[in-house]
């Protein structure tokens, strides 16, 4: 997994549309499935997809006269890259400060807290067994 994937906000929104469309989307289908009313124009989406293709983030296949684009990276890789940037910029790279902020600023149900505890225990167990 590549944690160094850096995407812009526009690229992230395009990814979200591609993933929503079962990882195969034309420029028009991306615009039609844009998450809010402020969809970018055709040329903006096309040029952004071309840049994403040059960065090996997406590729395309011919569908008649159109190109259908698909992601070459998964949601987890993109999320890790975005989150890494946030932690680096807003928390000076301190993951513990980020975790503390996240816990203090959000309401959690008891079942969510139990799940968080289980994730921490799982992580601790992996370290005891010689894993990172």
mmCIF file of C-alpha atoms in Angstrom:
data_model
loop_
_atom_site.group_PDB
_atom_site.id
_atom_site.type_symbol
_atom_site.label_atom_id
_atom_site.label_comp_id
_atom_site.label_asym_id
_atom_site.label_seq_id
_atom_site.Cartn_x
_atom_site.Cartn_y
_atom_site.Cartn_z
ATOM 1 C CA UNK A 1 0.000 0.000 0.000
ATOM 2 C CA UNK A 2 1.294 3.440 -0.912
ATOM 3 C CA UNK A 3 0.683 5.948 1.911
ATOM 4 C CA UNK A 4 2.252 8.785 -0.082
ATOM 5 C CA UNK A 5 -0.628 9.349 -2.481
ATOM 6 C CA UNK A 6 -1.377 13.042 -2.617
ATOM 7 C CA UNK A 7 -4.612 14.184 -4.227
ATOM 8 C CA UNK A 8 -6.258 17.565 -4.527
ATOM 9 C CA UNK A 9 -9.793 18.216 -3.310
ATOM 10 C CA UNK A 10 -11.061 18.049 -6.913
ATOM 11 C CA UNK A 11 -9.262 14.751 -7.510
ATOM 12 C CA UNK A 12 -10.742 13.351 -4.302
ATOM 13 C CA UNK A 13 -14.258 14.266 -5.402
ATOM 14 C CA UNK A 14 -13.653 12.679 -8.800
ATOM 15 C CA UNK A 15 -12.442 9.516 -7.056
ATOM 16 C CA UNK A 16 -15.604 9.492 -4.940
ATOM 17 C CA UNK A 17 -17.723 9.595 -8.103
ATOM 18 C CA UNK A 18 -15.665 6.865 -9.791
ATOM 19 C CA UNK A 19 -15.960 4.601 -6.740
ATOM 20 C CA UNK A 20 -19.697 5.309 -6.483
ATOM 21 C CA UNK A 21 -20.028 4.228 -10.117
ATOM 22 C CA UNK A 22 -18.391 0.823 -9.505
ATOM 23 C CA UNK A 23 -14.945 2.070 -10.555
ATOM 24 C CA UNK A 24 -15.797 2.847 -14.189
ATOM 25 C CA UNK A 25 -16.971 6.343 -15.092
ATOM 26 C CA UNK A 26 -17.082 8.665 -18.064
ATOM 27 C CA UNK A 27 -16.637 12.413 -17.707
ATOM 28 C CA UNK A 28 -20.401 12.885 -18.148
ATOM 29 C CA UNK A 29 -21.278 10.265 -15.529
ATOM 30 C CA UNK A 30 -18.897 11.920 -13.062
ATOM 31 C CA UNK A 31 -20.606 15.276 -13.599
ATOM 32 C CA UNK A 32 -24.067 13.657 -13.290
ATOM 33 C CA UNK A 33 -23.096 12.014 -9.971
ATOM 34 C CA UNK A 34 -21.307 15.033 -8.492
ATOM 35 C CA UNK A 35 -22.036 15.170 -4.744
ATOM 36 C CA UNK A 36 -23.395 18.731 -4.759
ATOM 37 C CA UNK A 37 -24.935 21.270 -7.121
ATOM 38 C CA UNK A 38 -21.588 22.914 -7.934
ATOM 39 C CA UNK A 39 -20.332 20.337 -10.433
ATOM 40 C CA UNK A 40 -17.294 21.439 -12.429
ATOM 41 C CA UNK A 41 -17.500 21.753 -16.197
ATOM 42 C CA UNK A 42 -16.730 18.970 -18.665
ATOM 43 C CA UNK A 43 -13.305 20.358 -19.601
ATOM 44 C CA UNK A 44 -12.266 20.771 -15.955
ATOM 45 C CA UNK A 45 -13.174 17.150 -15.160
ATOM 46 C CA UNK A 46 -11.486 15.867 -18.332
ATOM 47 C CA UNK A 47 -8.252 17.791 -17.744
ATOM 48 C CA UNK A 48 -8.181 16.702 -14.105
ATOM 49 C CA UNK A 49 -8.660 13.064 -15.139
ATOM 50 C CA UNK A 50 -5.815 13.446 -17.633
ATOM 51 C CA UNK A 51 -3.567 14.821 -14.867
ATOM 52 C CA UNK A 52 -4.634 11.969 -12.585
ATOM 53 C CA UNK A 53 -3.781 9.537 -15.379
ATOM 54 C CA UNK A 54 -0.314 11.072 -15.770
ATOM 55 C CA UNK A 55 0.167 10.582 -11.998
ATOM 56 C CA UNK A 56 -0.865 6.893 -12.391
ATOM 57 C CA UNK A 57 -3.924 7.394 -10.189
ATOM 58 C CA UNK A 58 -6.452 6.431 -12.872
ATOM 59 C CA UNK A 59 -6.470 4.798 -16.278
ATOM 60 C CA UNK A 60 -9.109 4.547 -18.974
ATOM 61 C CA UNK A 61 -10.618 2.185 -21.461
ATOM 62 C CA UNK A 62 -12.548 2.983 -24.611
ATOM 63 C CA UNK A 63 -16.334 2.790 -24.398
ATOM 64 C CA UNK A 64 -17.561 3.575 -27.874
ATOM 65 C CA UNK A 65 -16.429 7.131 -28.590
ATOM 66 C CA UNK A 66 -15.887 7.936 -24.914
ATOM 67 C CA UNK A 67 -13.252 7.025 -22.378
ATOM 68 C CA UNK A 68 -14.344 5.337 -19.163
ATOM 69 C CA UNK A 69 -11.960 6.008 -16.299
ATOM 70 C CA UNK A 70 -11.152 3.664 -13.439
ATOM 71 C CA UNK A 71 -9.101 4.061 -10.287
ATOM 72 C CA UNK A 72 -5.653 2.484 -10.012
ATOM 73 C CA UNK A 73 -5.552 3.140 -6.268
ATOM 74 C CA UNK A 74 -8.043 2.132 -3.623
ATOM 75 C CA UNK A 75 -10.010 4.257 -1.207
ATOM 76 C CA UNK A 76 -7.760 3.264 1.723
ATOM 77 C CA UNK A 77 -4.613 4.441 -0.085
ATOM 78 C CA UNK A 78 -6.186 7.795 -0.937
ATOM 79 C CA UNK A 79 -7.550 8.193 2.598
ATOM 80 C CA UNK A 80 -4.151 7.394 4.139
ATOM 81 C CA UNK A 81 -2.509 10.021 1.954
ATOM 82 C CA UNK A 82 -5.083 12.687 2.776
ATOM 83 C CA UNK A 83 -5.083 11.894 6.488
ATOM 84 C CA UNK A 84 -1.281 11.846 6.570
ATOM 85 C CA UNK A 85 -1.250 15.346 5.091
ATOM 86 C CA UNK A 86 -3.771 16.581 7.675
ATOM 87 C CA UNK A 87 -1.794 15.106 10.574
ATOM 88 C CA UNK A 88 1.439 16.552 9.201
ATOM 89 C CA UNK A 89 0.043 20.045 8.577
ATOM 90 C CA UNK A 90 -2.379 20.518 11.466
ATOM 91 C CA UNK A 91 -0.783 18.389 14.186
ATOM 92 C CA UNK A 92 2.917 18.749 13.274
ATOM 93 C CA UNK A 93 3.006 15.043 12.490
ATOM 94 C CA UNK A 94 1.926 14.068 16.007
ATOM 95 C CA UNK A 95 -0.529 11.161 15.605
ATOM 96 C CA UNK A 96 -1.315 11.109 19.314
ATOM 97 C CA UNK A 97 -2.394 14.780 19.233
ATOM 98 C CA UNK A 98 -4.618 13.981 16.271
ATOM 99 C CA UNK A 99 -6.168 10.994 18.085
ATOM 100 C CA UNK A 100 -6.769 13.071 21.211
ATOM 101 C CA UNK A 101 -8.420 15.835 19.171
ATOM 102 C CA UNK A 102 -10.567 13.293 17.302
ATOM 103 C CA UNK A 103 -11.735 11.667 20.543
ATOM 104 C CA UNK A 104 -12.479 14.981 22.271
ATOM 105 C CA UNK A 105 -14.361 16.520 19.338
ATOM 106 C CA UNK A 106 -16.674 13.584 18.570
ATOM 107 C CA UNK A 107 -19.480 11.847 20.412
ATOM 108 C CA UNK A 108 -19.185 8.057 20.542
ATOM 109 C CA UNK A 109 -21.745 5.445 21.524
ATOM 110 C CA UNK A 110 -20.669 2.758 23.977
ATOM 111 C CA UNK A 111 -20.488 0.217 21.144
ATOM 112 C CA UNK A 112 -18.222 2.550 19.144
ATOM 113 C CA UNK A 113 -15.984 3.024 22.182
ATOM 114 C CA UNK A 114 -15.861 -0.749 22.638
ATOM 115 C CA UNK A 115 -14.884 -1.104 18.997
ATOM 116 C CA UNK A 116 -12.115 1.496 19.398
ATOM 117 C CA UNK A 117 -10.799 -0.359 22.450
ATOM 118 C CA UNK A 118 -10.813 -3.622 20.503
ATOM 119 C CA UNK A 119 -8.865 -1.981 17.657
ATOM 120 C CA UNK A 120 -6.250 -0.695 20.125
ATOM 121 C CA UNK A 121 -5.982 -4.120 21.763
ATOM 122 C CA UNK A 122 -5.586 -5.722 18.329
ATOM 123 C CA UNK A 123 -2.823 -3.252 17.474
ATOM 124 C CA UNK A 124 -1.096 -3.966 20.793
ATOM 125 C CA UNK A 125 -1.362 -7.712 20.164
ATOM 126 C CA UNK A 126 0.301 -7.305 16.768
ATOM 127 C CA UNK A 127 3.237 -5.487 18.343
ATOM 128 C CA UNK A 128 3.688 -8.178 20.971
ATOM 129 C CA UNK A 129 3.890 -10.746 18.186
ATOM 130 C CA UNK A 130 6.707 -8.862 16.431
ATOM 131 C CA UNK A 131 4.652 -6.857 13.952
ATOM 132 C CA UNK A 132 4.587 -3.118 13.483
#
